[in-house]
PDB file of C-alpha atoms in Angstrom:
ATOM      1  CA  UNK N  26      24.969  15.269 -16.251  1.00 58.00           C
ATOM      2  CA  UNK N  27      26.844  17.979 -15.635  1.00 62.00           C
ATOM      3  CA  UNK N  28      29.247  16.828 -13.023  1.00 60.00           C
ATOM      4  CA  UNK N  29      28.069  19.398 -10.189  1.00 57.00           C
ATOM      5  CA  UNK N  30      27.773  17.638  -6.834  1.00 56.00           C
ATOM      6  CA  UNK N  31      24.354  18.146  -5.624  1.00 52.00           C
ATOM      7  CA  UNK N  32      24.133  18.687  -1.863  1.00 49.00           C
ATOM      8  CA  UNK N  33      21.649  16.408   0.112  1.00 41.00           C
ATOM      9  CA  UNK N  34      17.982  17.186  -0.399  1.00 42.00           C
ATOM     10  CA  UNK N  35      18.444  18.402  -3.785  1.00 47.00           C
ATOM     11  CA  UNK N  36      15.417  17.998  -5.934  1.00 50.00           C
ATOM     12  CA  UNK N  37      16.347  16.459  -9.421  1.00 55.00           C
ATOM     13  CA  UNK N  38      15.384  13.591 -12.313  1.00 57.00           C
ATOM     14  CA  UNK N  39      16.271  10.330 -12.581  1.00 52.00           C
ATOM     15  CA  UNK N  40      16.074   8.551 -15.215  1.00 56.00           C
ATOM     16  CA  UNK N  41      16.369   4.880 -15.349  1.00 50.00           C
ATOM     17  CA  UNK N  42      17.098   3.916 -18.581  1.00 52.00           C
ATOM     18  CA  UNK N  43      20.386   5.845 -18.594  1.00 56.00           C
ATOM     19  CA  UNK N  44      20.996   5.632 -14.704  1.00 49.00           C
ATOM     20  CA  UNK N  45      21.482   9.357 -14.738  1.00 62.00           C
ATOM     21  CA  UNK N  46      20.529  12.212 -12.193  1.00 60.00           C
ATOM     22  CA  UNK N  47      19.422  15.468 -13.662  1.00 66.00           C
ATOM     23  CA  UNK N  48      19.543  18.900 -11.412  1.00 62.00           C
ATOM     24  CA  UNK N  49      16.717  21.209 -12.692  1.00 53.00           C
ATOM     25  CA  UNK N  50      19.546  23.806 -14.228  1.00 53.00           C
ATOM     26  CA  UNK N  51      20.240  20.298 -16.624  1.00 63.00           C
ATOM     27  CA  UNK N  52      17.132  19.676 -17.812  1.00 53.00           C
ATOM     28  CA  UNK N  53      15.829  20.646 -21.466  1.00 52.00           C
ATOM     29  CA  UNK N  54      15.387  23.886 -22.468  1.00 45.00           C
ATOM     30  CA  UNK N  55      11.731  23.466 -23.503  1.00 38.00           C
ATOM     31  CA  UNK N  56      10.481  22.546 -20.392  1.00 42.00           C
ATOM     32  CA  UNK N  57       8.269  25.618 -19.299  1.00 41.00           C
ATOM     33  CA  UNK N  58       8.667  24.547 -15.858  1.00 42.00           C
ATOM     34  CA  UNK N  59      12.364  25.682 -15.572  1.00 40.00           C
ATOM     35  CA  UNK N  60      12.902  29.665 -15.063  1.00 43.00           C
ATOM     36  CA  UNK N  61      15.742  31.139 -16.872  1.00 45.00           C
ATOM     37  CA  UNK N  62      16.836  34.641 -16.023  1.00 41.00           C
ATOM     38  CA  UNK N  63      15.534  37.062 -19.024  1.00 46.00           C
ATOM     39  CA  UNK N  64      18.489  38.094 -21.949  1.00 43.00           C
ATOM     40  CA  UNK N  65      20.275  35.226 -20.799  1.00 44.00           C
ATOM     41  CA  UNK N  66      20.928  31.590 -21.755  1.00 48.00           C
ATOM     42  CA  UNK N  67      22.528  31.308 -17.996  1.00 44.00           C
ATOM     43  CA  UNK N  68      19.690  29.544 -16.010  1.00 48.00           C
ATOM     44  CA  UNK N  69      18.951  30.547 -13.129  1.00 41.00           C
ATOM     45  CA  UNK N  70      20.310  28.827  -9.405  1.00 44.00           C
ATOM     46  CA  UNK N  71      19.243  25.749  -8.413  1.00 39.00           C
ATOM     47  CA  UNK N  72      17.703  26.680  -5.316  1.00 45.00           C
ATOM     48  CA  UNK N  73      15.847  29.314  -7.244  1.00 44.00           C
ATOM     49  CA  UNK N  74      14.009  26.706  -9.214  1.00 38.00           C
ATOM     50  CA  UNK N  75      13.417  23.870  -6.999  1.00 40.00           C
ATOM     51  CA  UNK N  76      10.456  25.269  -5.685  1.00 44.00           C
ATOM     52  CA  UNK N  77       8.949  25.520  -9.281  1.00 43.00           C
ATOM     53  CA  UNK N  78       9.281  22.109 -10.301  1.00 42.00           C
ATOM     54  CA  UNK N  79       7.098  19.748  -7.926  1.00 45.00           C
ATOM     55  CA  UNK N  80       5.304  18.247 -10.405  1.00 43.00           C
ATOM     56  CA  UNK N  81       7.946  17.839 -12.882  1.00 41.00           C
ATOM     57  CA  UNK N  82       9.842  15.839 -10.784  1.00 43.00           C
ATOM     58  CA  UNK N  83       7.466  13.751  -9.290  1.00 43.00           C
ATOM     59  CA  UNK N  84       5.698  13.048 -12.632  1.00 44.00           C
ATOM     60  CA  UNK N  85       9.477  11.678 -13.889  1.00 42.00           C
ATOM     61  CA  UNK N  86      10.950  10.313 -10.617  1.00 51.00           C
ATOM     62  CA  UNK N  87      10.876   6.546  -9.954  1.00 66.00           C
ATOM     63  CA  UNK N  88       8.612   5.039  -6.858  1.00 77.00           C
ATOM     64  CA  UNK N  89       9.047   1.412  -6.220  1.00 80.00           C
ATOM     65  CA  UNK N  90       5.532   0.221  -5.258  1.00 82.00           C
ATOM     66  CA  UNK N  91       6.707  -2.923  -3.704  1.00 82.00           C
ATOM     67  CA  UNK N  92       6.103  -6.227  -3.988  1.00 82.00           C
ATOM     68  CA  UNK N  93       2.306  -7.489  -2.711  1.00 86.00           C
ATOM     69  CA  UNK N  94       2.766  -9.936   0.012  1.00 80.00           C
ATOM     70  CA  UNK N  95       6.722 -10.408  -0.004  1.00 83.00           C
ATOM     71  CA  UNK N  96       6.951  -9.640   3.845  1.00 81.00           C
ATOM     72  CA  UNK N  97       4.310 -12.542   4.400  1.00 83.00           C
ATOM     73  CA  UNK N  98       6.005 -15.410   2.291  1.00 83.00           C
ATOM     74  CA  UNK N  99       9.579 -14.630   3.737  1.00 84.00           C
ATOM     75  CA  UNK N 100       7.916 -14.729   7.290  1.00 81.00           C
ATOM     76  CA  UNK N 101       6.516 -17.762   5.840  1.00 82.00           C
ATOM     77  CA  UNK N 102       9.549 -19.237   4.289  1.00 86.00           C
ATOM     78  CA  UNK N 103      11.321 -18.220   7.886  1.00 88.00           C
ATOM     79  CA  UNK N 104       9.292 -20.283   9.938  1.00 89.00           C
ATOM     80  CA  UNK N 105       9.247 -23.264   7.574  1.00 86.00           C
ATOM     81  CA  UNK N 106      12.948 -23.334   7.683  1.00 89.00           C
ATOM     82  CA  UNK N 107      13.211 -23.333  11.363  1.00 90.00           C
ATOM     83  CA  UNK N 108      10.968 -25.905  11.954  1.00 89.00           C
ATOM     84  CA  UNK N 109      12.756 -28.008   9.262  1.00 86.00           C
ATOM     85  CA  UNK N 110      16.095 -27.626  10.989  1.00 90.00           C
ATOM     86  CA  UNK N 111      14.906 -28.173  14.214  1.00 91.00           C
ATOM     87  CA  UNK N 112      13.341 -31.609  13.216  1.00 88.00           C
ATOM     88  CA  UNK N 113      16.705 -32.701  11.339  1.00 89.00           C
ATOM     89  CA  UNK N 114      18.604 -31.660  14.586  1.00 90.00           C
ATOM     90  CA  UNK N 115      16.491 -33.727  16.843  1.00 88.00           C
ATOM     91  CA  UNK N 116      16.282 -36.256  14.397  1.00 89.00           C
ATOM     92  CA  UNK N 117      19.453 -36.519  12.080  1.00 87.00           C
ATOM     93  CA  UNK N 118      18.606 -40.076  10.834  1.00 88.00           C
ATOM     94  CA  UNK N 119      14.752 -39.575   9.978  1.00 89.00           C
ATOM     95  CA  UNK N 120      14.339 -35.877   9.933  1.00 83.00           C
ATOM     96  CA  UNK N 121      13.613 -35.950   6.367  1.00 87.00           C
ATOM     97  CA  UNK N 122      11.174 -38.389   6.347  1.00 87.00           C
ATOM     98  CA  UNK N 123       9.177 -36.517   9.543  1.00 86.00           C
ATOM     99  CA  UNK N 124       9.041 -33.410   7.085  1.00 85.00           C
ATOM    100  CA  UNK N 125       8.147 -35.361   4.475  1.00 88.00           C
ATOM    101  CA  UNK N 126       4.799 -36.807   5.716  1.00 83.00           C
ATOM    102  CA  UNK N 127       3.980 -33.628   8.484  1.00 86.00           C
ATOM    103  CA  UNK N 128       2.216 -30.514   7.294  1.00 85.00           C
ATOM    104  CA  UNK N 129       3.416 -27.046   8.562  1.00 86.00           C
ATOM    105  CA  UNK N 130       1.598 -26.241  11.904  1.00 86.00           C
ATOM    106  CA  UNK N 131      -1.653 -23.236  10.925  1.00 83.00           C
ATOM    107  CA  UNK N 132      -0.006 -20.453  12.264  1.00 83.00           C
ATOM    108  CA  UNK N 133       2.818 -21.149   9.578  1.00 86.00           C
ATOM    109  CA  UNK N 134       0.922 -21.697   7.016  1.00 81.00           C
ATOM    110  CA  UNK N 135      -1.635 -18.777   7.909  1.00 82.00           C
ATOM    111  CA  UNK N 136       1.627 -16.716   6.945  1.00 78.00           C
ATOM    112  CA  UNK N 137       1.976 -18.251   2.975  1.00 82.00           C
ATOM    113  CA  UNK N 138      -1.994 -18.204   2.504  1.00 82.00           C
ATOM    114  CA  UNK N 139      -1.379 -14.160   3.377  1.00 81.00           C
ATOM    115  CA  UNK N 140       0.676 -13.668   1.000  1.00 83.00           C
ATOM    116  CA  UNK N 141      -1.462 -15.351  -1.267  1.00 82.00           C
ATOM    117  CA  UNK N 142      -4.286 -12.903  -0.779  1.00 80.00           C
ATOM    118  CA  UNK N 143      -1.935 -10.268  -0.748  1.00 87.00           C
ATOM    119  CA  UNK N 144      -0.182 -11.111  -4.101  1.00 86.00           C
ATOM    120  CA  UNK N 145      -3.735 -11.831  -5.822  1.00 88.00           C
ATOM    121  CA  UNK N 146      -5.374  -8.136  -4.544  1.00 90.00           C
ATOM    122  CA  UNK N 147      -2.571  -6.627  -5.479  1.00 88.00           C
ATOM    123  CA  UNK N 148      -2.294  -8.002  -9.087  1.00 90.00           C
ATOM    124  CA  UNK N 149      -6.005  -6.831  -9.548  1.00 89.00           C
ATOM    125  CA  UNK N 150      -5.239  -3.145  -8.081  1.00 93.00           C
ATOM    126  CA  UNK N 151      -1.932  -2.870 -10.173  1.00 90.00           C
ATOM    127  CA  UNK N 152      -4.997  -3.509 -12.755  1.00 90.00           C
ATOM    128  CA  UNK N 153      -6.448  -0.328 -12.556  1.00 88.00           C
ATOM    129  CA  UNK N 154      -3.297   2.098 -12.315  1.00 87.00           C
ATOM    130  CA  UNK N 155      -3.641   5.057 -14.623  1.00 86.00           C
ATOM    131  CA  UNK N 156      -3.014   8.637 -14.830  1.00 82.00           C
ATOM    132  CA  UNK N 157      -3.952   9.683 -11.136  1.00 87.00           C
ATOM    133  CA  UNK N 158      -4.022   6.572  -9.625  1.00 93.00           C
ATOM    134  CA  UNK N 159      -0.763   5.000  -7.822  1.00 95.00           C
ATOM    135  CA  UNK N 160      -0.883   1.579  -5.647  1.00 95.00           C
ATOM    136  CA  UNK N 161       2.050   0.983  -3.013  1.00 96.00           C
ATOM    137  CA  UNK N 162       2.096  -2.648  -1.744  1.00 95.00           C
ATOM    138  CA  UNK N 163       3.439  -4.206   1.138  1.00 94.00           C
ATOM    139  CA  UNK N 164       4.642  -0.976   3.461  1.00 95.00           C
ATOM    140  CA  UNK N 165       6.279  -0.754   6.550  1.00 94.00           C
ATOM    141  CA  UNK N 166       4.701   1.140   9.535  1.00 95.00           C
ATOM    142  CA  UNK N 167       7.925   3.129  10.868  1.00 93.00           C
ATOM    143  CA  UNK N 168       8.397   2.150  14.436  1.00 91.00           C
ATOM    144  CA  UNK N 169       6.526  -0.746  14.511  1.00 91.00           C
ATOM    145  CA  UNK N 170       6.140  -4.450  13.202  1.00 88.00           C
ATOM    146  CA  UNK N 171       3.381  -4.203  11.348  1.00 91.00           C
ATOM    147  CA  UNK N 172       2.502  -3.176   7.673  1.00 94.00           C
ATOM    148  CA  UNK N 173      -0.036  -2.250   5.400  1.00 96.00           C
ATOM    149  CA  UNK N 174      -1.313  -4.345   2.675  1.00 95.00           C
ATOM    150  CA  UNK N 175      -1.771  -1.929  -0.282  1.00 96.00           C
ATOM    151  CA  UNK N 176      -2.638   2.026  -0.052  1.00 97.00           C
ATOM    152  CA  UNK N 177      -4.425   3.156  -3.182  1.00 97.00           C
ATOM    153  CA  UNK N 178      -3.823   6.729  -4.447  1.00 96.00           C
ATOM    154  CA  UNK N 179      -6.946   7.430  -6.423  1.00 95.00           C
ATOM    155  CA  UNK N 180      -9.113  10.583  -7.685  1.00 95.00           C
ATOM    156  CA  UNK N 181     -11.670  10.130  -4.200  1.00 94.00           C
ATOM    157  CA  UNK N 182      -8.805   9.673  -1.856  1.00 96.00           C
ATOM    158  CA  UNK N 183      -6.620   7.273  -0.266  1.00 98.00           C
ATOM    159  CA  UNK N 184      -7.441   4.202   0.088  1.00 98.00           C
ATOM    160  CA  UNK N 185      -5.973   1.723   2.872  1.00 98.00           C
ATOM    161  CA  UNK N 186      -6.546  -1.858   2.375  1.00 97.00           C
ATOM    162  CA  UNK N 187      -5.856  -4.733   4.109  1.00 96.00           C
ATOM    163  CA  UNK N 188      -5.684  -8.231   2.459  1.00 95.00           C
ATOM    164  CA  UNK N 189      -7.419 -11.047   4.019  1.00 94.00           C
ATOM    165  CA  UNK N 190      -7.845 -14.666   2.592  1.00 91.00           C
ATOM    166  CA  UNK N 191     -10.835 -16.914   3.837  1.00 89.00           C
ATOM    167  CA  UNK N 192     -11.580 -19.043   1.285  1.00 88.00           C
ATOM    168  CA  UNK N 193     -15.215 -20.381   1.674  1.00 89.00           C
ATOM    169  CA  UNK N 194     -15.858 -18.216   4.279  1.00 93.00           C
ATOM    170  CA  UNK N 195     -18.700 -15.495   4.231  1.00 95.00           C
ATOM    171  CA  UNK N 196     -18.381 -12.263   5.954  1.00 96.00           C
ATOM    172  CA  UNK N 197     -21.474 -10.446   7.136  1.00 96.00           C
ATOM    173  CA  UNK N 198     -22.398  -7.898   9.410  1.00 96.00           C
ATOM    174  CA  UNK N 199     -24.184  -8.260  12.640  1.00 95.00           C
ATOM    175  CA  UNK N 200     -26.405  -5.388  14.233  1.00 92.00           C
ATOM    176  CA  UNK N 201     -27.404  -5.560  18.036  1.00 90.00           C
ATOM    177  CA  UNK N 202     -29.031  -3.208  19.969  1.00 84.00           C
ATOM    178  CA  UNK N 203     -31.963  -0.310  18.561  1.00 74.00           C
ATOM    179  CA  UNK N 204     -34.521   1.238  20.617  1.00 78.00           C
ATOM    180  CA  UNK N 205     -33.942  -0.035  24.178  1.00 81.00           C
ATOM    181  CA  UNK N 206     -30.147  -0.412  24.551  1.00 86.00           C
ATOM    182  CA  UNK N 207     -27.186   1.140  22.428  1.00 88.00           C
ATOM    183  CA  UNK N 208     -26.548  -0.208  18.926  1.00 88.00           C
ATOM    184  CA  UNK N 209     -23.374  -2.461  18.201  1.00 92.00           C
ATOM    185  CA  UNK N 210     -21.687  -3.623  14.923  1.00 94.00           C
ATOM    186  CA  UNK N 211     -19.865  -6.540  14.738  1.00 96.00           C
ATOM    187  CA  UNK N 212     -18.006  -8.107  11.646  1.00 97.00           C
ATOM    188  CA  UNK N 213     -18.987 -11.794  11.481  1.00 96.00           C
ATOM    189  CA  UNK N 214     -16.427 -14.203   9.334  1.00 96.00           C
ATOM    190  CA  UNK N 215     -17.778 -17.393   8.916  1.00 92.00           C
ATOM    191  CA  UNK N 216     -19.415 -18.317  12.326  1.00 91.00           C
ATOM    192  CA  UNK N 217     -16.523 -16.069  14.485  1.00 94.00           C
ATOM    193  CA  UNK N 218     -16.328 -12.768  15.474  1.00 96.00           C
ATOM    194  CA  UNK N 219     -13.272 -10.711  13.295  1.00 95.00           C
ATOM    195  CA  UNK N 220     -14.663  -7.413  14.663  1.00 96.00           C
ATOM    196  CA  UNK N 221     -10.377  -7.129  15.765  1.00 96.00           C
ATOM    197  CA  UNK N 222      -9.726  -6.447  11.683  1.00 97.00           C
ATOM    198  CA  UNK N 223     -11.933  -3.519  11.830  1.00 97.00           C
ATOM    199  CA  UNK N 224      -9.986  -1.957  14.790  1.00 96.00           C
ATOM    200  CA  UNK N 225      -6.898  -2.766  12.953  1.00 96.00           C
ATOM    201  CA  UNK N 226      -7.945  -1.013   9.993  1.00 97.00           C
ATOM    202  CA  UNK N 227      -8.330   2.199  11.988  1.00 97.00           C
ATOM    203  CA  UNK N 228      -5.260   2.320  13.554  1.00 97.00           C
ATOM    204  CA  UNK N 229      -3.776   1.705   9.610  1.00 97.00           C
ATOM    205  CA  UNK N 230      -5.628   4.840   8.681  1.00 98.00           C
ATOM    206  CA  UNK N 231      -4.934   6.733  11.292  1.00 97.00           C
ATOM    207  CA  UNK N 232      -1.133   6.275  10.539  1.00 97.00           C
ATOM    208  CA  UNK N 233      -1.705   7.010   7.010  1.00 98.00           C
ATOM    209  CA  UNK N 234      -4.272  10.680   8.044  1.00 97.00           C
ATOM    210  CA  UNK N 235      -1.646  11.795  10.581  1.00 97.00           C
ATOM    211  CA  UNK N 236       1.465  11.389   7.822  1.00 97.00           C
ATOM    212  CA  UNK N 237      -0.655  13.090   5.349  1.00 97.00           C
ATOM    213  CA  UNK N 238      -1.535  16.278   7.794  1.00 97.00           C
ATOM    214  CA  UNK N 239       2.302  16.324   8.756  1.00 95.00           C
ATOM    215  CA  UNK N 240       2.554  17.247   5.036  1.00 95.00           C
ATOM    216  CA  UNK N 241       0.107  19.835   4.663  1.00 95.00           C
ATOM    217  CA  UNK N 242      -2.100  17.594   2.937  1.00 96.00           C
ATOM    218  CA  UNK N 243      -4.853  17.800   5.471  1.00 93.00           C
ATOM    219  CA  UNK N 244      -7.846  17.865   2.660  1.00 94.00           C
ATOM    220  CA  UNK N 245      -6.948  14.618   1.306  1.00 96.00           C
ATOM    221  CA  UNK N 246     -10.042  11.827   2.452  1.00 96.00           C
ATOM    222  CA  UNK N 247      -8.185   8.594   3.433  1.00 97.00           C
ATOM    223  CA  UNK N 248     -10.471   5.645   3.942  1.00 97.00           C
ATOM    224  CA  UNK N 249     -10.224   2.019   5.113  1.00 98.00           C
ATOM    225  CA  UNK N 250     -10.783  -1.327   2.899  1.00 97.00           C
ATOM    226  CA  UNK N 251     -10.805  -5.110   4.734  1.00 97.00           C
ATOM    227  CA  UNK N 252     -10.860  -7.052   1.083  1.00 96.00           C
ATOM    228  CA  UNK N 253     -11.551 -10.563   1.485  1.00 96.00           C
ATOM    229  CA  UNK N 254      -9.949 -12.834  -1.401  1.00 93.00           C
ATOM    230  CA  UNK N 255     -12.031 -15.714  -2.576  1.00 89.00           C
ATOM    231  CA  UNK N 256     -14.312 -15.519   0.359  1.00 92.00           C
ATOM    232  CA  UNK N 257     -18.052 -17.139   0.138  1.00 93.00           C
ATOM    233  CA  UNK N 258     -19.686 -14.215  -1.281  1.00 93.00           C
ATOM    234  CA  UNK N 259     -23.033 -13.774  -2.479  1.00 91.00           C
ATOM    235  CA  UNK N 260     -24.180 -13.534  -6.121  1.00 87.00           C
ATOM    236  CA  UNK N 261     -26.015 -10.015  -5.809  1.00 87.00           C
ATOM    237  CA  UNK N 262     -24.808  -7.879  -3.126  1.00 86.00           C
ATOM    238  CA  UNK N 263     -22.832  -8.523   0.144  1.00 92.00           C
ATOM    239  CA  UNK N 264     -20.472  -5.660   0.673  1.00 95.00           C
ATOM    240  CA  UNK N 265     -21.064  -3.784   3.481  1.00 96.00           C
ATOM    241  CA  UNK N 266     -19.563  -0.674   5.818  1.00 97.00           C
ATOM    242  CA  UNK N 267     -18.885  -1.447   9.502  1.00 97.00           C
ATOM    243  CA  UNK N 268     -17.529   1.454  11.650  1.00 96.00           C
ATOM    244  CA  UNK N 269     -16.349   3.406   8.580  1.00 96.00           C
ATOM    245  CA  UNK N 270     -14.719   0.592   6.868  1.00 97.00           C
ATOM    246  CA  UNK N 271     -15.575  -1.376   3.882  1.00 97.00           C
ATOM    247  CA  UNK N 272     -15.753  -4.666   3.537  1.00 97.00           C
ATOM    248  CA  UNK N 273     -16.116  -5.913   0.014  1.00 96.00           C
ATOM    249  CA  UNK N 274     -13.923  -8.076  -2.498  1.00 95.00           C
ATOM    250  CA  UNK N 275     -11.595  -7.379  -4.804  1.00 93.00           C
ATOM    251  CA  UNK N 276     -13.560  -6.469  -7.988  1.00 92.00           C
ATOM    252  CA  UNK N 277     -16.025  -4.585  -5.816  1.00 94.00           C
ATOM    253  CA  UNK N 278     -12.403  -2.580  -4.425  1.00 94.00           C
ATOM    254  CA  UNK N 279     -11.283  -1.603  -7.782  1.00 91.00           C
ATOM    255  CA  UNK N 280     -14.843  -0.167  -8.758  1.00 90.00           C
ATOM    256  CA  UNK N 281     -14.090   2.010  -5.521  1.00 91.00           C
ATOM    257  CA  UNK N 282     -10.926   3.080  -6.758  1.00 92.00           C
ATOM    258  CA  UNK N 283     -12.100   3.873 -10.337  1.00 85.00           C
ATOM    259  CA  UNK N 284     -15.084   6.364  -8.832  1.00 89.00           C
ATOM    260  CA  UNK N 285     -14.438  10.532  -9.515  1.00 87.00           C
ATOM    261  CA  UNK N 286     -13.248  12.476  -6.941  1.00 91.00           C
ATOM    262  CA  UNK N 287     -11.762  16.079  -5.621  1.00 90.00           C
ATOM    263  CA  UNK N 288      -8.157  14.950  -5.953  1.00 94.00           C
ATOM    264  CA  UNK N 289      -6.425  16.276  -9.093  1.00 94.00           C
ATOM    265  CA  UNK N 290      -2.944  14.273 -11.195  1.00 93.00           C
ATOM    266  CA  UNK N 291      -0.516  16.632  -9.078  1.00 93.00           C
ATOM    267  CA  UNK N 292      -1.633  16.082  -5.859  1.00 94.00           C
ATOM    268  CA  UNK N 293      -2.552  12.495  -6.497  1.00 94.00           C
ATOM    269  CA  UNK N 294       1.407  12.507  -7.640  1.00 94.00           C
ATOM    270  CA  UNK N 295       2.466  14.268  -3.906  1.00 95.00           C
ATOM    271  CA  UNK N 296       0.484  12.705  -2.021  1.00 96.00           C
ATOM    272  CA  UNK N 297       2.228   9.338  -3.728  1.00 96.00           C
ATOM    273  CA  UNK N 298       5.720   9.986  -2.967  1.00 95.00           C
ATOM    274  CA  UNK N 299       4.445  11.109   0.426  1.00 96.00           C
ATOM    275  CA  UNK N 300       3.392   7.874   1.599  1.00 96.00           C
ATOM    276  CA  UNK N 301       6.445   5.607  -0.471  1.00 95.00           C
ATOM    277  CA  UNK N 302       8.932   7.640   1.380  1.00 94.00           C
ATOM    278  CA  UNK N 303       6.969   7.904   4.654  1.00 95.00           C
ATOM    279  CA  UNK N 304       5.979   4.177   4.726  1.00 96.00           C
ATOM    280  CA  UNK N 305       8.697   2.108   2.908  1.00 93.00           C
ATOM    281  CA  UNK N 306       8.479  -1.587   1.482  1.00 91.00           C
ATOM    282  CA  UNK N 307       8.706  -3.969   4.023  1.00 88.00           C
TER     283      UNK N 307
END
């Protein structure tokens, strides 16, 4: 606003309606969480102040929490194009017709009914967002292909959750072992083993834990979710915990999220634009 060039990595406001970027000496007079220098009506530097105004600024900056299950359906959309062109190429005169009465092969359509889940959890967990509580969807794991579903900042922690749609399917939890030989979990889907969703879970959270600690945020509880959309779940009961993680639905997810906790509006607020600018959308 007032035509200073700020250098890189200066903290300041924006403000969407009017597209403008406000430098902590700019911004209103009222705000007690500007210093001014005493007898004066010259504020003080701006790298005096930008230590005092963390939660200003990241109560008024702008996070884009992403769009639930956009990475899955352009995979989707990818694949479903390259099969169609390869069909019309090998077949110019009938291609259309070969689409036309062929389905997608499962492991391209396994990518749109992702996104399905994904788009459906994440409608009920942009549900719930209040003071406190912030919900990133569909984030990119730097260095890597994968991404993570939806990471819920909430009074009781972080939540990471990962979207998974078996419809008709019930997931239960199998317990081997006891008193004679060692004792072994094992997530059950239906009739086959999807013990490998747990595991992936963990490595999500550990991702999450070890960005957080980077940050000094060390006390901050971070937690795993596998939600299962329109799965075969029981009337009364069903969720579960296996190896730390919960497995539950998403109605029984947003009761999680809703729960009291340790984790005040400020931090809840850092430990938000931690993980948008640490994990990005995909």
């Amino acid at each position: 606003m007032c035509g200073i060039e700020l250098p890189v990595g200066t903290i300041a406001v924006y403000n969407s309606s009017t597209k403008s970027v406000t430098c902590p000496v700019c911004l209103p007079q009222e705000s007690s969480a500007v210093p001014r220098s005493q007898g004066s009506d010259v504020p003080v530097k701006v790298n005096d102040v930008e230590n005092s105004l963390p939660e200003l600024v990241l109560e008024q900056s702008e996070v884009f929490a992403g769009a639930a299950g956009a990475s899955a359906q352009r995979e989707y959309e990818r694949r479903k194009d390259k099969r169609e062109s390869r069909i019309r190429e090998a077949h110019p005169r009938i291609g259309g017709l070969i689409i036309a009465l062929s389905d997608d092969p499962q492991s391209t359509k396994a990518w749109a009914t992702g996104a399905q889940g994904e788009e459906r959890l994440g409608r009920q967990l942009d549900a719930v967002v209040q003071a406190g509580v912030h919900v990133l969807h569909d984030r990119r794991i730097p260095t890597t292909k994968a991404n993570i579903d939806h990471l819920v900042v909430c009074p009781s922690g972080v939540f990471v959750i990962d979207a998974k749609k078996y419809e008709g399917q019930r997931p239960s939890l199998r317990i081997d072992g006891g008193w004679t030989r060692p004792r072994t979990e094992t997530l059950i889907i239906g009739s086959r083993n999807g013990t490998k969703l747990v595991d992936g879970v963990h490595k999500q959270v550990d991702r999450v834990r070890t960005t957080l600690e980077a940050s000094g945020l060390n006390d901050v509880p971070v937690s795993g979710m596998l939600c299962f959309v329109e799965a075969d779940w029981p009337l009364f009961g069903g969720d579960f915990t296996i190896d730390g993680v919960s497995v539950l639905w998403p109605r029984k997810a947003a009761s999680h999220i809703g729960r009291l906790g340790a984790i005040d509006a400020a931090t809840a607020a850092r430990v938000h634009h931690v993980l948008a600018s640490s994990f990005p959308p995909a």
